[in-house]
Amino acid sequence: MDIALLTLNDFDTLINTVFTFRISDEILLDAELIEVTKLNNYSPLERNPFSIVFRTEQKNEYYQQGIFTILHPEKGDLQLFLSPLGFDDIGMKYEAVFS
């Protein structure tokens, strides 16, 4: 799927579902989509910007920001730039921003 065509509506119905991060050929990591947020629009582009936040069960380690393959049965394979946000009581949170 072309990520340039994705909108907030593509993800808001998937909150609390599990995606899989492919960190490498050997490392797969389950991540729950926990938040979808509409962002202020300062761009002349048609798509309204939004962000999505995933949570993994990582407690002590995390992956640096970068492009990762995100797998989902409905959305297929998505190449997203993820940034670590920090730990909460459950695990590590990662954010992808669509502008």
PDB file of C-alpha atoms in Angstrom:
ATOM      1  CA  MET A   1       0.000   0.000   0.000  1.00  0.00           C
ATOM      2  CA  ASP A   2       1.209   3.491  -0.852  1.00  0.00           C
ATOM      3  CA  ILE A   3       1.676   5.353   2.451  1.00  0.00           C
ATOM      4  CA  ALA A   4       1.053   8.679   0.693  1.00  0.00           C
ATOM      5  CA  LEU A   5      -2.580   7.597   0.317  1.00  0.00           C
ATOM      6  CA  LEU A   6      -3.112   6.595   3.956  1.00  0.00           C
ATOM      7  CA  THR A   7      -5.339   8.748   6.146  1.00  0.00           C
ATOM      8  CA  LEU A   8      -6.333   8.877   9.781  1.00  0.00           C
ATOM      9  CA  ASN A   9      -9.440   6.846   8.881  1.00  0.00           C
ATOM     10  CA  ASP A  10      -7.236   3.960   7.743  1.00  0.00           C
ATOM     11  CA  PHE A  11      -5.985   3.534  11.298  1.00  0.00           C
ATOM     12  CA  ASP A  12      -8.650   4.746  13.730  1.00  0.00           C
ATOM     13  CA  THR A  13     -10.645   1.534  13.375  1.00  0.00           C
ATOM     14  CA  LEU A  14      -7.486  -0.476  14.116  1.00  0.00           C
ATOM     15  CA  ILE A  15      -6.799   0.929  17.589  1.00  0.00           C
ATOM     16  CA  ASN A  16      -6.046  -1.887  20.061  1.00  0.00           C
ATOM     17  CA  THR A  17      -5.063  -4.287  17.292  1.00  0.00           C
ATOM     18  CA  VAL A  18      -1.641  -5.872  16.954  1.00  0.00           C
ATOM     19  CA  PHE A  19       0.786  -5.067  14.166  1.00  0.00           C
ATOM     20  CA  THR A  20       4.195  -6.666  13.731  1.00  0.00           C
ATOM     21  CA  PHE A  21       7.409  -4.683  13.379  1.00  0.00           C
ATOM     22  CA  ARG A  22      10.013  -6.357  11.189  1.00  0.00           C
ATOM     23  CA  ILE A  23      13.190  -5.029  12.719  1.00  0.00           C
ATOM     24  CA  SER A  24      15.352  -7.350  10.627  1.00  0.00           C
ATOM     25  CA  ASP A  25      14.969 -10.687   8.855  1.00  0.00           C
ATOM     26  CA  GLU A  26      15.508 -12.402  12.212  1.00  0.00           C
ATOM     27  CA  ILE A  27      13.659 -10.025  14.552  1.00  0.00           C
ATOM     28  CA  LEU A  28       9.868  -9.582  14.607  1.00  0.00           C
ATOM     29  CA  LEU A  29       8.222  -7.575  17.365  1.00  0.00           C
ATOM     30  CA  ASP A  30       4.509  -7.353  18.177  1.00  0.00           C
ATOM     31  CA  ALA A  31       3.203  -3.823  18.672  1.00  0.00           C
ATOM     32  CA  GLU A  32      -0.298  -2.686  19.608  1.00  0.00           C
ATOM     33  CA  LEU A  33      -1.701   0.419  17.939  1.00  0.00           C
ATOM     34  CA  ILE A  34      -2.741   2.518  20.942  1.00  0.00           C
ATOM     35  CA  GLU A  35      -3.332   6.013  19.582  1.00  0.00           C
ATOM     36  CA  VAL A  36      -4.331   7.839  16.404  1.00  0.00           C
ATOM     37  CA  THR A  37      -4.176  11.636  16.570  1.00  0.00           C
ATOM     38  CA  LYS A  38      -5.206  14.313  14.081  1.00  0.00           C
ATOM     39  CA  LEU A  39      -2.525  17.008  13.823  1.00  0.00           C
ATOM     40  CA  ASN A  40      -2.816  20.676  12.889  1.00  0.00           C
ATOM     41  CA  ASN A  41      -2.725  21.206   9.159  1.00  0.00           C
ATOM     42  CA  TYR A  42      -0.319  23.886   7.952  1.00  0.00           C
ATOM     43  CA  SER A  43       0.153  22.367   4.515  1.00  0.00           C
ATOM     44  CA  PRO A  44      -1.667  22.918   1.241  1.00  0.00           C
ATOM     45  CA  LEU A  45      -1.743  19.144   0.700  1.00  0.00           C
ATOM     46  CA  GLU A  46      -5.097  17.382   0.625  1.00  0.00           C
ATOM     47  CA  ARG A  47      -4.324  14.834   3.345  1.00  0.00           C
ATOM     48  CA  ASN A  48      -4.750  16.043   6.904  1.00  0.00           C
ATOM     49  CA  PRO A  49      -1.654  15.214   8.950  1.00  0.00           C
ATOM     50  CA  PHE A  50      -1.928  12.641  11.720  1.00  0.00           C
ATOM     51  CA  SER A  51       0.206  10.463  13.937  1.00  0.00           C
ATOM     52  CA  ILE A  52      -0.080   6.904  15.156  1.00  0.00           C
ATOM     53  CA  VAL A  53       1.475   5.453  18.295  1.00  0.00           C
ATOM     54  CA  PHE A  54       2.337   1.812  18.856  1.00  0.00           C
ATOM     55  CA  ARG A  55       3.342   0.098  22.095  1.00  0.00           C
ATOM     56  CA  THR A  56       5.590  -2.928  22.375  1.00  0.00           C
ATOM     57  CA  GLU A  57       6.268  -4.993  25.482  1.00  0.00           C
ATOM     58  CA  GLN A  58       9.912  -3.917  25.557  1.00  0.00           C
ATOM     59  CA  LYS A  59      10.882  -2.995  29.121  1.00  0.00           C
ATOM     60  CA  ASN A  60      14.559  -2.031  29.012  1.00  0.00           C
ATOM     61  CA  GLU A  61      15.650  -1.702  25.420  1.00  0.00           C
ATOM     62  CA  TYR A  62      14.354   0.032  22.335  1.00  0.00           C
ATOM     63  CA  TYR A  63      15.243   0.560  18.698  1.00  0.00           C
ATOM     64  CA  GLN A  64      16.582   3.862  17.391  1.00  0.00           C
ATOM     65  CA  GLN A  65      14.415   5.867  15.008  1.00  0.00           C
ATOM     66  CA  GLY A  66      14.412   4.667  11.444  1.00  0.00           C
ATOM     67  CA  ILE A  67      12.406   3.058   8.687  1.00  0.00           C
ATOM     68  CA  PHE A  68      10.858  -0.278   9.619  1.00  0.00           C
ATOM     69  CA  THR A  69       8.464  -2.629   7.886  1.00  0.00           C
ATOM     70  CA  ILE A  70       5.138  -2.793   9.708  1.00  0.00           C
ATOM     71  CA  LEU A  71       2.977  -5.853   8.990  1.00  0.00           C
ATOM     72  CA  HIS A  72      -0.784  -6.059   9.398  1.00  0.00           C
ATOM     73  CA  PRO A  73      -3.275  -8.581   7.945  1.00  0.00           C
ATOM     74  CA  GLU A  74      -5.557  -5.822   6.582  1.00  0.00           C
ATOM     75  CA  LYS A  75      -3.022  -3.122   5.652  1.00  0.00           C
ATOM     76  CA  GLY A  76      -0.262  -5.382   4.371  1.00  0.00           C
ATOM     77  CA  ASP A  77       3.393  -4.341   4.610  1.00  0.00           C
ATOM     78  CA  LEU A  78       4.043  -0.657   5.287  1.00  0.00           C
ATOM     79  CA  GLN A  79       7.425   1.056   5.333  1.00  0.00           C
ATOM     80  CA  LEU A  80       7.152   3.618   8.150  1.00  0.00           C
ATOM     81  CA  PHE A  81       9.602   5.953   9.833  1.00  0.00           C
ATOM     82  CA  LEU A  82       9.240   5.257  13.555  1.00  0.00           C
ATOM     83  CA  SER A  83      10.586   7.326  16.433  1.00  0.00           C
ATOM     84  CA  PRO A  84      10.803   6.004  19.990  1.00  0.00           C
ATOM     85  CA  LEU A  85       8.692   8.062  22.410  1.00  0.00           C
ATOM     86  CA  GLY A  86       9.653   6.461  25.701  1.00  0.00           C
ATOM     87  CA  PHE A  87       8.523   3.816  28.138  1.00  0.00           C
ATOM     88  CA  ASP A  88       5.231   3.643  29.989  1.00  0.00           C
ATOM     89  CA  ASP A  89       4.035   1.045  32.541  1.00  0.00           C
ATOM     90  CA  ILE A  90       3.523  -1.562  29.805  1.00  0.00           C
ATOM     91  CA  GLY A  91       6.412  -1.060  27.400  1.00  0.00           C
ATOM     92  CA  MET A  92       8.062   1.124  24.778  1.00  0.00           C
ATOM     93  CA  LYS A  93       6.048   3.493  22.574  1.00  0.00           C
ATOM     94  CA  TYR A  94       6.894   4.362  18.972  1.00  0.00           C
ATOM     95  CA  GLU A  95       5.342   7.073  16.787  1.00  0.00           C
ATOM     96  CA  ALA A  96       4.882   7.475  13.047  1.00  0.00           C
ATOM     97  CA  VAL A  97       3.837  10.899  11.711  1.00  0.00           C
ATOM     98  CA  PHE A  98       2.026  11.354   8.393  1.00  0.00           C
ATOM     99  CA  SER A  99       2.214  14.913   7.082  1.00  0.00           C
TER     100      SER A  99
END
